[in-house]
Amino acid sequence: MRHITRLLLISREYWRWMVIALTAMLGVAAANLAGPWLIKSLVGTVEQSFAHGTAATGQVVSISAVLLLVYALKHALRALQVSAGHVAGWGAVASARKSIYEHVLELSPKYYSHTRTGSILSWTVNITSNFESLIAHVIPESIVSLLTVAGVVVVLFSTNPRLALYTLAPIPLIMLGFIAYNRYVRPLFFYAQARLGDLSAILQDNLGGMREIQAFAQEERSMESVGKRIMAHSSSTAKALSTSAWFHGGLDFFASLGTVSVLLFGGLMALREQMSIAHITGFLLYVSLLYEPIMELNGLNESLHQALAASDCYFAALDTEPDIDDAPGATEFGKVEGFVTYENVSFSYDETPVLKKTNLEIKPGEMVALVGPTGVGKTTMANLIPRFYDPTEGRILVDGVDIRTVSISSLRRNVGMVLQDVFLFNGTVAENIAFGSPGATLEAIIKAAVAAEADEFIREMPNGYDTHIGERGVKLSGGQRQRLAIARAILYNAPILILDEATSSVDAETEEKIAAALERLIGGRTTIVIAHRLSTIRRADRIIVLGDGEIVKEATHEEFMGLDGANRR
């Protein structure tokens, strides 16, 4: 139940709607209790009229009119409860989705390297959908059902305590059924929820890698893999629902024993003139009213456990601690000069050493190229500057300040990146260029595009800077995507720049245009270049050769070109 409390706290801006829904349902509960009482009074009035040979037309009309008013009020309050409940429920879903997305934004690349995107999508979209039912139906209706049961029990005992005891005899059996349900059925729903996460994750992977699946003729294998997870989710859900149905059947049977008790023992009492027909009628109505909310609680119990299983997954993700976070009392960086220092920096991925006691100073405005074979730590060195990861030993300074003592957001505002794998969001060209600078004017965006040698091909697009690109828009070549990334970095205007394989996989003409764009981008910035191609690093002030996680050579471009092939690696 702790998770329900946490969900309510997350959804606190919708509390007033929850209160409206609960208040309306209390009115519905009161109307439910009043209805059988009025009917019992009506039957009693008619019974007395027959017994005394008198007409009580006025009383019958009056009781019927009040009953009509009660039913009208009941249905109006029910409509209000459903309306307010859905507003509160979907508000809770929205709050939960915002919270989980806000949380995953704080998690480092290390987390994403171990977690499937499909699982995150499942937490954000599928699992949170269960919270609407919890807030709009399960919680308020459970409260009202419990109050209704309590009210009916009071009425029954005030009418005839002995018959009330007979009527309530099946309740312990129903309680035992609930306990068994919690023990055996809830884990089945939790398991089914986990299988849905598996299915979402593999679908995400396969849809993203559809080109590779088709290129390597692995459609059959992919279908088999996805099919297994589809069937695993389908069978686990069917098993949970089937088991739940058998529990429901048994509980419904136990509830029917209450009605049989009223008819049997109440009928015998009536034959002995120990009870009137009106009281038996009232008892029957109240017994149906008693077991109806109990059976609703049974159904709500199923929905509750589905929601609780979903909340277990949701809060497990929400409680994941970021491994990269602001230190207590972190200060804010202003605009830095760009003096970068590595002091005895070591780093390991899952206990596999990547960097070992690395020391390096990069002066403001200096361009340093990191070269070496794959896996020697080039990209890792660059990723440590914006704190995508933290060193396992040593520290990194920017302008003489340990970057772990400043806020991550202010640090990253000073670091621009142009990566080999450029990601474009679904949106316009202008929106993509201004992604890191959302307040930029169109004039500034165009100026950045011109500097990045991108303006020409942008204007050739159907709608120029308003052309929609990304997954569902106009498709761009690798060179065009990289020039948009350069324009994005130019507009971002950070004093420290990281270029990761920025000119790989393009033709000579495109590389020339990208090189010209980079000339304009690099000017005056502290730049770290990661590349395998010599043309990419020809302007470097220094070249750092990495090998086995260590700096093995340091040279100017001219000195580096004078080395033989073995010493360049």
Coordinates of C-alpha atoms in Angstrom, one line a residue:
M1 CA 0.0 0.0 0.0
R2 CA 3.0 2.3 0.3
H3 CA 3.0 2.6 -3.5
I4 CA -0.5 3.9 -3.5
T5 CA 0.5 6.6 -1.0
R6 CA 3.4 7.5 -3.2
L7 CA 1.2 7.6 -6.3
L8 CA -1.3 9.9 -4.5
L9 CA 1.6 12.2 -3.5
I10 CA 2.8 12.3 -7.2
S11 CA -0.8 13.2 -8.2
R12 CA -1.5 15.8 -5.5
E13 CA -2.5 18.5 -8.0
Y14 CA -5.6 16.4 -8.7
W15 CA -6.6 15.8 -5.1
R16 CA -9.6 18.1 -5.4
W17 CA -11.0 15.9 -8.2
M18 CA -10.5 12.9 -6.0
V19 CA -12.3 14.5 -3.1
I20 CA -15.2 15.4 -5.4
A21 CA -15.4 11.8 -6.7
L22 CA -15.2 10.4 -3.2
T23 CA -17.9 12.8 -1.9
A24 CA -20.2 11.9 -4.7
M25 CA -19.7 8.2 -4.0
L26 CA -20.5 8.7 -0.3
G27 CA -23.8 10.2 -1.5
V28 CA -24.3 7.1 -3.7
A29 CA -23.7 4.9 -0.7
A30 CA -26.2 6.8 1.4
A31 CA -28.8 6.5 -1.4
N32 CA -28.1 2.8 -1.7
L33 CA -28.8 2.3 2.0
A34 CA -31.9 4.5 1.8
G35 CA -33.5 2.6 -1.1
P36 CA -34.2 -0.7 0.7
W37 CA -35.3 1.1 3.8
L38 CA -38.0 3.0 1.8
I39 CA -39.1 -0.2 0.0
K40 CA -39.4 -2.0 3.3
S41 CA -41.5 0.9 4.7
L42 CA -43.7 0.7 1.6
V43 CA -44.2 -3.0 2.0
G44 CA -44.9 -2.6 5.7
T45 CA -47.5 0.2 4.9
V46 CA -49.3 -2.1 2.4
E47 CA -49.1 -5.0 4.9
Q48 CA -50.6 -2.9 7.7
S49 CA -53.3 -1.7 5.3
F50 CA -54.4 -5.3 4.5
A51 CA -54.2 -6.3 8.1
H52 CA -56.5 -3.4 9.3
G53 CA -58.6 -3.1 6.2
T54 CA -57.6 0.5 5.6
A55 CA -56.2 2.4 2.6
A56 CA -52.9 4.2 2.9
T57 CA -52.8 5.7 -0.5
G58 CA -51.2 8.9 0.6
Q59 CA -48.3 7.1 2.4
V60 CA -47.6 4.9 -0.6
V61 CA -47.5 7.9 -2.9
S62 CA -45.3 9.8 -0.5
I63 CA -42.8 6.9 0.0
S64 CA -42.7 6.3 -3.8
A65 CA -42.0 10.0 -4.4
V66 CA -39.1 10.0 -1.9
L67 CA -37.8 6.8 -3.5
L68 CA -37.9 8.4 -6.9
L69 CA -36.0 11.4 -5.6
V70 CA -33.4 9.1 -3.9
Y71 CA -32.9 7.2 -7.2
A72 CA -32.5 10.4 -9.2
L73 CA -30.0 11.8 -6.7
K74 CA -28.1 8.5 -6.7
H75 CA -27.7 8.5 -10.5
A76 CA -26.7 12.2 -10.7
L77 CA -24.1 11.6 -8.0
R78 CA -22.9 8.5 -9.8
A79 CA -22.4 10.5 -13.0
L80 CA -20.5 13.2 -11.0
Q81 CA -18.3 10.5 -9.4
V82 CA -17.4 8.9 -12.7
S83 CA -16.6 12.2 -14.4
A84 CA -14.5 13.5 -11.5
G85 CA -12.9 10.1 -11.1
H86 CA -11.7 10.0 -14.7
V87 CA -10.3 13.5 -14.5
A88 CA -8.4 12.5 -11.3
G89 CA -7.4 9.1 -12.8
W90 CA -6.0 10.3 -16.1
G91 CA -4.4 13.2 -14.2
A92 CA -2.6 10.7 -12.0
V93 CA -1.4 8.9 -15.1
A94 CA -0.1 12.1 -16.6
S95 CA 1.7 13.0 -13.3
A96 CA 3.2 9.5 -13.1
R97 CA 4.4 9.7 -16.7
K98 CA 5.9 13.1 -16.2
S99 CA 7.7 11.8 -13.0
I100 CA 9.2 8.8 -14.7
Y101 CA 10.3 10.7 -17.7
E102 CA 11.8 13.4 -15.5
H103 CA 13.6 10.7 -13.6
V104 CA 15.0 8.9 -16.7
L105 CA 16.4 12.3 -17.9
E106 CA 18.6 12.3 -14.9
L107 CA 20.0 8.8 -15.5
S108 CA 23.4 8.4 -17.1
P109 CA 24.4 6.6 -20.3
K110 CA 25.6 3.7 -18.1
Y111 CA 22.0 3.1 -17.2
Y112 CA 20.8 3.1 -20.8
S113 CA 23.6 0.8 -21.8
H114 CA 22.1 -1.9 -19.5
T115 CA 18.4 -1.1 -20.0
R116 CA 16.3 -1.7 -23.1
T117 CA 14.4 1.3 -24.5
G118 CA 11.3 -0.9 -24.8
S119 CA 11.3 -1.4 -21.0
I120 CA 11.4 2.3 -20.4
L121 CA 8.6 2.8 -22.9
S122 CA 6.6 0.1 -21.1
W123 CA 7.0 1.9 -17.7
T124 CA 6.1 5.3 -19.2
V125 CA 3.1 4.3 -21.3
N126 CA 1.8 0.8 -20.6
I127 CA 2.3 0.3 -16.9
T128 CA 1.1 3.8 -15.9
S129 CA -2.2 3.2 -17.7
N130 CA -3.1 0.9 -14.8
F131 CA -3.1 3.9 -12.5
E132 CA -6.2 5.4 -14.0
S133 CA -8.3 2.4 -12.9
L134 CA -6.7 2.6 -9.5
I135 CA -7.5 6.3 -8.9
A136 CA -10.8 6.5 -10.7
H137 CA -12.3 3.3 -9.6
V138 CA -10.5 1.0 -7.2
I139 CA -9.7 3.4 -4.4
P140 CA -13.0 5.4 -4.2
E141 CA -15.2 2.4 -4.9
S142 CA -13.4 0.3 -2.3
I143 CA -14.0 3.0 0.3
V144 CA -17.7 3.3 -0.6
S145 CA -18.1 -0.5 -0.7
L146 CA -16.6 -0.8 2.8
L147 CA -18.9 1.9 4.1
T148 CA -21.9 0.3 2.4
V149 CA -21.1 -3.1 4.0
A150 CA -20.7 -1.4 7.4
G151 CA -24.0 0.4 7.0
V152 CA -25.9 -2.7 5.9
V153 CA -24.5 -4.7 8.8
V154 CA -25.7 -2.1 11.3
V155 CA -29.2 -2.1 9.7
L156 CA -29.4 -5.9 9.7
F157 CA -28.4 -6.3 13.4
S158 CA -30.8 -3.5 14.4
T159 CA -33.6 -5.3 12.6
N160 CA -33.0 -9.0 13.7
P161 CA -29.7 -9.9 15.3
R162 CA -30.2 -13.7 15.0
L163 CA -31.1 -13.6 11.3
A164 CA -28.2 -11.2 10.7
L165 CA -25.8 -13.8 12.2
Y166 CA -27.2 -16.4 9.8
T167 CA -26.9 -14.1 6.9
L168 CA -23.3 -13.1 7.6
A169 CA -22.0 -16.6 8.2
P170 CA -20.5 -17.0 4.7
I171 CA -18.3 -13.8 5.1
P172 CA -15.4 -15.7 6.8
L173 CA -15.3 -18.0 3.8
I174 CA -15.2 -15.0 1.5
M175 CA -12.3 -13.5 3.5
L176 CA -10.3 -16.7 3.3
G177 CA -10.9 -16.6 -0.5
F178 CA -9.5 -13.0 -0.6
I179 CA -6.4 -14.2 1.3
A180 CA -5.9 -17.1 -1.1
Y181 CA -6.4 -14.7 -4.0
N182 CA -3.6 -12.4 -2.8
R183 CA -1.3 -15.3 -2.2
Y184 CA -1.8 -17.2 -5.5
V185 CA -3.2 -14.9 -8.1
R186 CA -1.4 -11.6 -7.6
P187 CA 2.0 -13.1 -8.5
L188 CA 0.5 -14.3 -11.7
F189 CA -0.5 -10.8 -12.7
F190 CA 3.0 -9.5 -11.8
Y191 CA 4.6 -12.2 -13.9
A192 CA 2.3 -11.3 -16.9
Q193 CA 3.2 -7.6 -16.4
A194 CA 6.9 -8.5 -16.6
R195 CA 6.4 -10.5 -19.8
L196 CA 4.7 -7.4 -21.4
G197 CA 7.9 -5.4 -20.6
D198 CA 9.9 -8.1 -22.4
L199 CA 7.7 -8.0 -25.4
S200 CA 7.9 -4.2 -25.6
A201 CA 11.6 -4.3 -25.3
I202 CA 12.2 -6.8 -28.1
L203 CA 9.7 -5.0 -30.4
Q204 CA 11.6 -1.8 -29.8
D205 CA 14.9 -3.5 -30.7
N206 CA 13.6 -5.3 -33.8
L207 CA 11.7 -2.3 -35.2
G208 CA 14.8 -0.2 -34.7
G209 CA 17.0 -2.8 -36.4
M210 CA 14.6 -3.8 -39.2
R211 CA 17.1 -2.9 -41.9
E212 CA 19.7 -5.3 -40.4
I213 CA 17.0 -8.0 -40.0
Q214 CA 16.1 -7.8 -43.7
A215 CA 19.7 -7.3 -44.9
F216 CA 20.8 -10.6 -43.2
A217 CA 17.6 -12.5 -44.1
Q218 CA 16.7 -13.0 -40.4
E219 CA 13.0 -12.4 -40.7
E220 CA 12.1 -15.9 -39.7
R221 CA 14.4 -15.8 -36.7
S222 CA 13.1 -12.4 -35.7
M223 CA 9.5 -13.6 -36.0
E224 CA 10.3 -16.7 -33.8
S225 CA 11.9 -14.5 -31.1
V226 CA 9.1 -12.0 -31.0
G227 CA 6.5 -14.8 -31.3
K228 CA 7.9 -16.5 -28.2
R229 CA 7.5 -13.3 -26.2
I230 CA 4.0 -12.7 -27.6
M231 CA 2.9 -16.2 -26.5
A232 CA 4.7 -15.8 -23.1
H233 CA 2.7 -12.7 -22.4
S234 CA -0.5 -14.1 -23.8
S235 CA -0.3 -17.4 -21.9
S236 CA 0.8 -15.7 -18.6
T237 CA -2.1 -13.2 -18.9
A238 CA -4.6 -16.0 -19.7
K239 CA -3.4 -18.1 -16.8
A240 CA -3.8 -15.2 -14.4
L241 CA -7.3 -14.3 -15.6
S242 CA -8.4 -18.0 -15.7
T243 CA -7.2 -18.6 -12.2
S244 CA -8.9 -15.4 -11.1
A245 CA -12.1 -16.5 -12.7
W246 CA -12.2 -19.7 -10.6
F247 CA -11.6 -17.7 -7.5
H248 CA -14.5 -15.4 -8.5
G249 CA -16.8 -18.4 -9.1
G250 CA -16.1 -19.8 -5.6
L251 CA -16.6 -16.4 -3.9
D252 CA -19.9 -15.8 -5.8
F253 CA -21.2 -19.1 -4.5
F254 CA -20.3 -18.3 -0.9
A255 CA -22.1 -14.9 -1.3
S256 CA -25.3 -16.7 -2.5
L257 CA -25.4 -18.6 0.7
G258 CA -26.4 -15.4 2.5
T259 CA -29.6 -15.1 0.3
V260 CA -30.4 -18.7 1.0
S261 CA -30.0 -18.1 4.7
V262 CA -32.5 -15.2 4.7
L263 CA -35.1 -17.2 2.7
L264 CA -34.7 -20.4 4.9
F265 CA -34.4 -18.9 8.4
G266 CA -36.4 -15.8 7.6
G267 CA -39.2 -17.9 6.1
L268 CA -39.3 -20.1 9.2
M269 CA -39.5 -17.1 11.4
A270 CA -42.3 -15.6 9.4
L271 CA -44.3 -18.9 9.6
R272 CA -43.9 -18.6 13.4
E273 CA -45.0 -15.0 13.2
Q274 CA -41.6 -13.9 14.6
M275 CA -40.9 -11.6 11.6
S276 CA -43.1 -9.6 9.2
I277 CA -43.1 -9.9 5.5
A278 CA -41.8 -6.3 5.3
H279 CA -38.8 -7.1 7.4
I280 CA -38.0 -10.2 5.3
T281 CA -38.3 -8.1 2.2
G282 CA -36.0 -5.5 3.7
F283 CA -33.5 -8.2 4.7
L284 CA -33.4 -9.7 1.2
L285 CA -32.8 -6.2 -0.3
Y286 CA -30.1 -5.4 2.2
V287 CA -28.5 -8.8 1.8
S288 CA -28.2 -8.3 -1.9
L289 CA -26.8 -4.8 -1.1
L290 CA -24.4 -6.4 1.3
Y291 CA -22.9 -9.0 -1.0
E292 CA -22.9 -6.8 -4.0
P293 CA -20.2 -4.5 -2.7
I294 CA -18.4 -7.5 -1.3
M295 CA -18.3 -9.0 -4.8
E296 CA -17.3 -5.6 -6.1
L297 CA -14.5 -5.7 -3.6
N298 CA -13.5 -9.0 -5.1
G299 CA -13.4 -7.5 -8.6
L300 CA -11.7 -4.4 -7.3
N301 CA -9.2 -6.7 -5.6
E302 CA -8.2 -8.0 -9.0
S303 CA -7.9 -4.5 -10.4
L304 CA -6.0 -3.5 -7.3
H305 CA -3.5 -6.2 -7.7
Q306 CA -3.0 -5.5 -11.4
A307 CA -2.3 -1.9 -10.5
L308 CA -0.1 -2.9 -7.6
A309 CA 1.9 -5.2 -9.8
A310 CA 2.2 -2.3 -12.3
S311 CA 3.2 0.1 -9.4
D312 CA 5.9 -2.4 -8.3
C313 CA 7.5 -2.2 -11.7
Y314 CA 7.0 1.6 -12.0
F315 CA 8.5 2.5 -8.6
A316 CA 11.3 0.0 -9.0
A317 CA 12.3 2.1 -12.1
L318 CA 11.5 5.4 -10.3
D319 CA 13.7 4.4 -7.3
T320 CA 16.7 3.7 -9.5
E321 CA 19.4 6.0 -8.1
P322 CA 21.3 8.1 -10.7
D323 CA 24.9 7.2 -10.6
I324 CA 25.8 10.7 -11.9
D325 CA 24.2 13.5 -9.9
D326 CA 24.9 17.0 -8.6
A327 CA 27.0 17.0 -5.4
P328 CA 25.3 18.7 -2.3
G329 CA 25.9 22.4 -2.6
A330 CA 27.0 22.2 -6.2
T331 CA 27.9 25.6 -7.7
E332 CA 27.0 27.0 -11.0
F333 CA 29.4 27.4 -13.9
G334 CA 29.2 30.6 -15.9
K335 CA 30.9 30.8 -19.3
V336 CA 34.2 29.0 -18.9
E337 CA 37.5 29.7 -20.7
G338 CA 37.9 26.1 -21.6
F339 CA 41.0 25.0 -19.7
V340 CA 40.6 21.2 -19.3
T341 CA 42.8 19.1 -17.0
Y342 CA 42.9 15.3 -16.5
E343 CA 44.6 14.4 -13.2
N344 CA 45.5 10.8 -12.6
V345 CA 42.2 9.7 -14.3
S346 CA 41.3 6.0 -14.3
F347 CA 38.0 4.6 -15.5
S348 CA 36.5 1.1 -15.8
Y349 CA 33.4 -0.3 -17.5
D350 CA 32.0 -3.1 -15.2
E351 CA 35.5 -3.6 -13.7
T352 CA 37.2 -3.7 -17.1
P353 CA 39.9 -1.0 -17.1
V354 CA 39.7 1.5 -19.9
L355 CA 41.8 4.4 -18.7
K356 CA 44.8 4.2 -16.4
K357 CA 46.2 7.1 -14.4
T358 CA 45.8 9.5 -17.4
N359 CA 47.2 13.0 -17.1
L360 CA 46.5 15.7 -19.8
E361 CA 46.2 19.4 -19.9
I362 CA 44.3 21.2 -22.7
K363 CA 44.6 24.9 -22.9
P364 CA 41.8 27.3 -23.8
G365 CA 41.3 27.4 -27.6
E366 CA 43.6 24.5 -28.2
M367 CA 42.7 21.6 -30.5
V368 CA 43.7 18.2 -29.3
A369 CA 43.2 15.0 -31.3
L370 CA 42.8 11.6 -29.6
V371 CA 43.9 8.7 -31.8
G372 CA 44.5 5.0 -31.4
P373 CA 42.9 1.6 -32.0
T374 CA 39.3 0.9 -31.1
G375 CA 38.7 0.3 -27.4
V376 CA 41.7 2.3 -26.0
G377 CA 39.6 4.9 -24.3
K378 CA 39.3 7.8 -26.8
T379 CA 35.5 8.2 -26.6
T380 CA 35.6 7.5 -22.8
M381 CA 38.0 10.4 -22.3
A382 CA 35.7 12.7 -24.2
N383 CA 32.6 11.4 -22.4
L384 CA 34.1 12.2 -19.0
I385 CA 34.1 15.9 -19.7
P386 CA 30.3 16.4 -19.7
R387 CA 30.0 13.8 -16.9
F388 CA 28.3 11.2 -18.9
Y389 CA 30.5 9.0 -16.7
D390 CA 32.6 9.8 -13.6
P391 CA 36.2 8.6 -13.2
T392 CA 36.7 5.7 -10.9
E393 CA 39.9 7.4 -9.8
G394 CA 41.3 10.9 -10.2
R395 CA 39.5 14.0 -11.3
I396 CA 38.8 16.3 -14.2
L397 CA 39.1 20.1 -13.9
V398 CA 37.7 22.8 -16.1
D399 CA 39.3 26.2 -15.4
G400 CA 40.8 24.6 -12.3
V401 CA 37.5 23.5 -10.9
D402 CA 36.6 19.9 -10.2
I403 CA 33.7 19.3 -12.5
R404 CA 32.0 17.1 -9.8
T405 CA 31.6 20.2 -7.6
V406 CA 29.5 22.1 -10.2
S407 CA 25.9 21.4 -11.4
I408 CA 25.7 19.1 -14.3
S409 CA 23.4 21.4 -16.3
S410 CA 25.8 24.4 -16.0
L411 CA 28.8 22.1 -16.9
R412 CA 27.0 20.8 -20.0
R413 CA 26.0 24.3 -21.1
N414 CA 29.7 24.8 -21.7
V415 CA 30.3 21.6 -23.7
G416 CA 29.1 21.2 -27.3
M417 CA 29.2 17.8 -29.1
V418 CA 29.2 16.7 -32.8
L419 CA 28.9 12.9 -32.9
Q420 CA 29.3 10.3 -35.6
D421 CA 25.8 9.0 -35.1
V422 CA 23.8 12.2 -35.4
F423 CA 20.3 11.9 -33.9
L424 CA 17.6 14.1 -35.4
F425 CA 14.3 14.5 -33.6
N426 CA 10.9 14.4 -35.3
G427 CA 10.4 18.1 -36.1
T428 CA 11.4 20.8 -38.5
V429 CA 15.0 21.5 -39.6
A430 CA 14.9 24.8 -37.6
E431 CA 13.8 23.0 -34.5
N432 CA 16.6 20.4 -34.8
I433 CA 19.2 23.1 -35.3
A434 CA 17.9 25.0 -32.3
F435 CA 17.5 21.9 -30.1
G436 CA 20.1 23.1 -27.6
S437 CA 19.1 26.7 -28.0
P438 CA 15.3 26.8 -27.9
G439 CA 15.1 30.6 -27.7
A440 CA 17.1 31.1 -30.9
T441 CA 15.7 33.4 -33.6
L442 CA 15.2 32.1 -37.2
E443 CA 17.9 34.6 -38.2
A444 CA 20.4 33.0 -35.7
I445 CA 19.4 29.5 -36.9
I446 CA 20.0 30.5 -40.6
K447 CA 23.3 32.1 -39.7
A448 CA 24.5 28.8 -38.0
A449 CA 23.3 26.8 -41.0
V450 CA 25.3 29.0 -43.4
A451 CA 28.4 28.6 -41.3
A452 CA 27.8 24.8 -41.2
E453 CA 27.5 24.6 -45.1
A454 CA 24.0 23.4 -44.6
D455 CA 21.9 26.4 -45.8
E456 CA 22.1 25.4 -49.5
F457 CA 20.6 21.9 -49.1
I458 CA 18.1 23.1 -46.5
R459 CA 16.6 25.7 -48.9
E460 CA 16.3 23.0 -51.6
M461 CA 14.0 21.0 -49.3
P462 CA 10.2 21.3 -49.9
N463 CA 9.6 23.7 -47.0
G464 CA 13.1 25.0 -46.3
Y465 CA 13.7 25.4 -42.6
D466 CA 10.1 24.3 -41.9
T467 CA 10.6 21.0 -43.6
H468 CA 9.8 18.1 -41.2
I469 CA 12.7 15.7 -40.7
G470 CA 13.4 12.8 -38.4
E471 CA 11.9 9.3 -38.3
R472 CA 8.7 10.3 -40.0
G473 CA 10.0 13.2 -42.2
V474 CA 12.4 13.9 -45.1
K475 CA 15.3 11.5 -45.0
L476 CA 18.8 13.1 -45.0
S477 CA 22.2 11.7 -46.0
G478 CA 24.9 11.1 -43.5
G479 CA 26.8 14.3 -44.6
Q480 CA 23.6 16.4 -44.3
R481 CA 22.9 15.1 -40.9
Q482 CA 26.4 15.9 -39.7
R483 CA 26.2 19.4 -41.1
L484 CA 23.0 19.9 -39.2
A485 CA 24.7 18.7 -36.1
I486 CA 27.6 21.2 -36.7
A487 CA 25.0 24.0 -37.1
R488 CA 23.4 22.9 -33.8
A489 CA 26.8 23.1 -32.1
I490 CA 27.6 26.5 -33.7
L491 CA 24.3 27.9 -32.4
Y492 CA 24.9 26.3 -29.0
N493 CA 28.2 28.2 -28.9
A494 CA 29.8 26.3 -26.1
P495 CA 33.5 27.1 -25.3
I496 CA 34.5 23.4 -25.2
L497 CA 33.8 21.2 -28.2
I498 CA 33.9 17.4 -28.6
L499 CA 34.1 16.0 -32.2
D500 CA 33.6 12.2 -32.2
E501 CA 34.4 10.8 -35.7
A502 CA 32.8 13.8 -37.2
T503 CA 33.9 13.2 -40.8
S504 CA 33.7 9.5 -41.1
S505 CA 31.5 7.6 -43.7
V506 CA 31.1 10.5 -46.2
D507 CA 32.3 11.1 -49.7
A508 CA 35.3 13.5 -50.5
E509 CA 33.1 16.4 -51.6
T510 CA 30.9 16.2 -48.5
E511 CA 34.0 15.8 -46.3
E512 CA 35.4 19.0 -47.7
K513 CA 32.2 20.9 -46.9
I514 CA 32.1 19.4 -43.4
A515 CA 35.8 20.4 -42.9
A516 CA 35.0 24.0 -43.9
A517 CA 32.1 24.0 -41.5
L518 CA 34.3 22.6 -38.7
E519 CA 36.9 25.3 -39.4
R520 CA 34.3 27.9 -38.5
L521 CA 33.0 25.8 -35.5
I522 CA 36.4 25.1 -34.0
G523 CA 37.7 28.7 -34.1
G524 CA 38.6 29.9 -30.6
R525 CA 37.1 26.8 -28.8
T526 CA 38.9 24.1 -26.7
T527 CA 38.4 21.2 -29.0
I528 CA 38.8 17.4 -28.5
V529 CA 38.7 15.4 -31.7
I530 CA 38.3 11.7 -31.9
A531 CA 39.1 10.3 -35.3
H532 CA 40.8 7.5 -37.3
R533 CA 41.2 9.6 -40.5
L534 CA 44.3 11.8 -40.8
S535 CA 42.3 14.5 -42.7
T536 CA 40.1 15.0 -39.7
I537 CA 43.0 15.9 -37.4
R538 CA 45.3 17.9 -39.7
R539 CA 44.5 21.2 -37.8
A540 CA 45.2 19.7 -34.4
D541 CA 47.7 21.6 -32.2
R542 CA 48.6 18.3 -30.5
I543 CA 47.8 14.6 -31.2
I544 CA 47.5 12.3 -28.3
V545 CA 48.0 8.6 -29.1
L546 CA 46.3 6.2 -26.8
G547 CA 47.1 2.5 -26.3
D548 CA 45.8 0.1 -23.7
G549 CA 44.2 2.9 -21.7
E550 CA 47.3 5.1 -21.5
I551 CA 48.8 8.0 -23.3
V552 CA 51.7 6.4 -25.3
K553 CA 52.7 9.3 -27.5
E554 CA 52.1 13.1 -27.8
A555 CA 53.0 14.9 -31.0
T556 CA 52.1 17.8 -33.3
H557 CA 50.5 17.0 -36.6
E558 CA 53.8 17.3 -38.5
E559 CA 55.6 15.1 -36.0
F560 CA 52.8 12.6 -36.1
M561 CA 52.9 12.4 -39.9
G562 CA 56.6 11.7 -39.7
L563 CA 56.0 8.6 -37.6
D564 CA 55.9 5.2 -39.3
G565 CA 52.6 3.3 -39.5
A566 CA 53.3 1.2 -36.4
N567 CA 54.0 4.2 -34.2
R568 CA 50.8 6.0 -35.5
R569 CA 48.6 3.3 -34.1

